[in-house]
Amino acid sequence: MLDELKNAQNKVVGLKQLLRELEADNVVCVFVADDAEVHLKEKISTAVPGGHVKIAAVESMDKLGETCGIEVGAACAGILKK
């Protein structure tokens, strides 16, 4: 699954951008770091429409940031609809 995110042309990284795109129903898959803060995970799970968006866990924020091509950790990311 991480390969899909790494190679995705259309993706968002970070909570604000992900929540904005979820609200607009533009997200196909959400990635959440296991070591992200609990309140961030709760915000994301609340914003994800039931059953319409896949949610994948990533082992760490560092791994997720690296996969997204940024030099810092990321709590969440998403692949957008094309």
PDB file of N, CA and C in Angstrom, residues 32-36 57-66 73-75:
ATOM      1  N   VAL A  32      -2.480   6.562   8.174  1.00  0.00           N
ATOM      2  CA  VAL A  32      -2.309   7.169   9.489  1.00  0.00           C
ATOM      3  C   VAL A  32      -1.136   6.487  10.192  1.00  0.00           C
ATOM      4  N   ALA A  33      -0.237   7.296  10.739  1.00  0.00           N
ATOM      5  CA  ALA A  33       0.919   6.753  11.454  1.00  0.00           C
ATOM      6  C   ALA A  33       0.476   6.210  12.810  1.00  0.00           C
ATOM      7  N   ASP A  34       0.982   5.025  13.162  1.00  0.00           N
ATOM      8  CA  ASP A  34       0.644   4.408  14.443  1.00  0.00           C
ATOM      9  C   ASP A  34       1.060   5.262  15.627  1.00  0.00           C
ATOM     10  N   ASP A  35       2.153   6.020  15.484  1.00  0.00           N
ATOM     11  CA  ASP A  35       2.640   6.819  16.602  1.00  0.00           C
ATOM     12  C   ASP A  35       2.130   8.261  16.582  1.00  0.00           C
ATOM     13  N   ALA A  36       1.117   8.533  15.771  1.00  0.00           N
ATOM     14  CA  ALA A  36       0.491   9.858  15.773  1.00  0.00           C
ATOM     15  C   ALA A  36      -0.297  10.029  17.065  1.00  0.00           C
ATOM     16  N   ALA A  57      -2.765   1.672   8.209  1.00  0.00           N
ATOM     17  CA  ALA A  57      -1.857   2.069   9.280  1.00  0.00           C
ATOM     18  C   ALA A  57      -0.418   1.996   8.780  1.00  0.00           C
ATOM     19  N   VAL A  58       0.382   2.959   9.203  1.00  0.00           N
ATOM     20  CA  VAL A  58       1.805   3.007   8.869  1.00  0.00           C
ATOM     21  C   VAL A  58       2.561   2.977  10.193  1.00  0.00           C
ATOM     22  N   GLU A  59       3.671   2.256  10.240  1.00  0.00           N
ATOM     23  CA  GLU A  59       4.369   2.016  11.501  1.00  0.00           C
ATOM     24  C   GLU A  59       4.839   3.258  12.237  1.00  0.00           C
ATOM     25  N   SER A  60       5.197   4.319  11.518  1.00  0.00           N
ATOM     26  CA  SER A  60       5.677   5.519  12.209  1.00  0.00           C
ATOM     27  C   SER A  60       5.476   6.770  11.360  1.00  0.00           C
ATOM     28  N   MET A  61       5.506   7.914  12.036  1.00  0.00           N
ATOM     29  CA  MET A  61       5.399   9.191  11.345  1.00  0.00           C
ATOM     30  C   MET A  61       6.606   9.407  10.434  1.00  0.00           C
ATOM     31  N   ASP A  62       7.778   8.973  10.890  1.00  0.00           N
ATOM     32  CA  ASP A  62       8.986   9.106  10.069  1.00  0.00           C
ATOM     33  C   ASP A  62       8.848   8.334   8.761  1.00  0.00           C
ATOM     34  N   LYS A  63       8.344   7.106   8.855  1.00  0.00           N
ATOM     35  CA  LYS A  63       8.169   6.265   7.666  1.00  0.00           C
ATOM     36  C   LYS A  63       7.158   6.888   6.706  1.00  0.00           C
ATOM     37  N   LEU A  64       6.085   7.426   7.255  1.00  0.00           N
ATOM     38  CA  LEU A  64       5.058   8.040   6.412  1.00  0.00           C
ATOM     39  C   LEU A  64       5.600   9.299   5.733  1.00  0.00           C
ATOM     40  N   GLY A  65       6.332  10.120   6.464  1.00  0.00           N
ATOM     41  CA  GLY A  65       6.937  11.309   5.869  1.00  0.00           C
ATOM     42  C   GLY A  65       7.913  10.957   4.762  1.00  0.00           C
ATOM     43  N   GLU A  66       8.739   9.948   5.017  1.00  0.00           N
ATOM     44  CA  GLU A  66       9.710   9.483   4.012  1.00  0.00           C
ATOM     45  C   GLU A  66       8.999   8.990   2.758  1.00  0.00           C
ATOM     46  N   GLY A  73       8.487  13.982   9.728  1.00  0.00           N
ATOM     47  CA  GLY A  73       7.439  12.988   9.910  1.00  0.00           C
ATOM     48  C   GLY A  73       6.073  13.546   9.544  1.00  0.00           C
ATOM     49  N   ALA A  74       5.162  12.646   9.245  1.00  0.00           N
ATOM     50  CA  ALA A  74       3.791  13.036   8.919  1.00  0.00           C
ATOM     51  C   ALA A  74       2.826  12.134   9.687  1.00  0.00           C
ATOM     52  N   ALA A  75       1.834  12.728  10.309  1.00  0.00           N
ATOM     53  CA  ALA A  75       0.850  11.945  11.056  1.00  0.00           C
ATOM     54  C   ALA A  75      -0.131  11.256  10.121  1.00  0.00           C
TER      55      ALA A  75
END
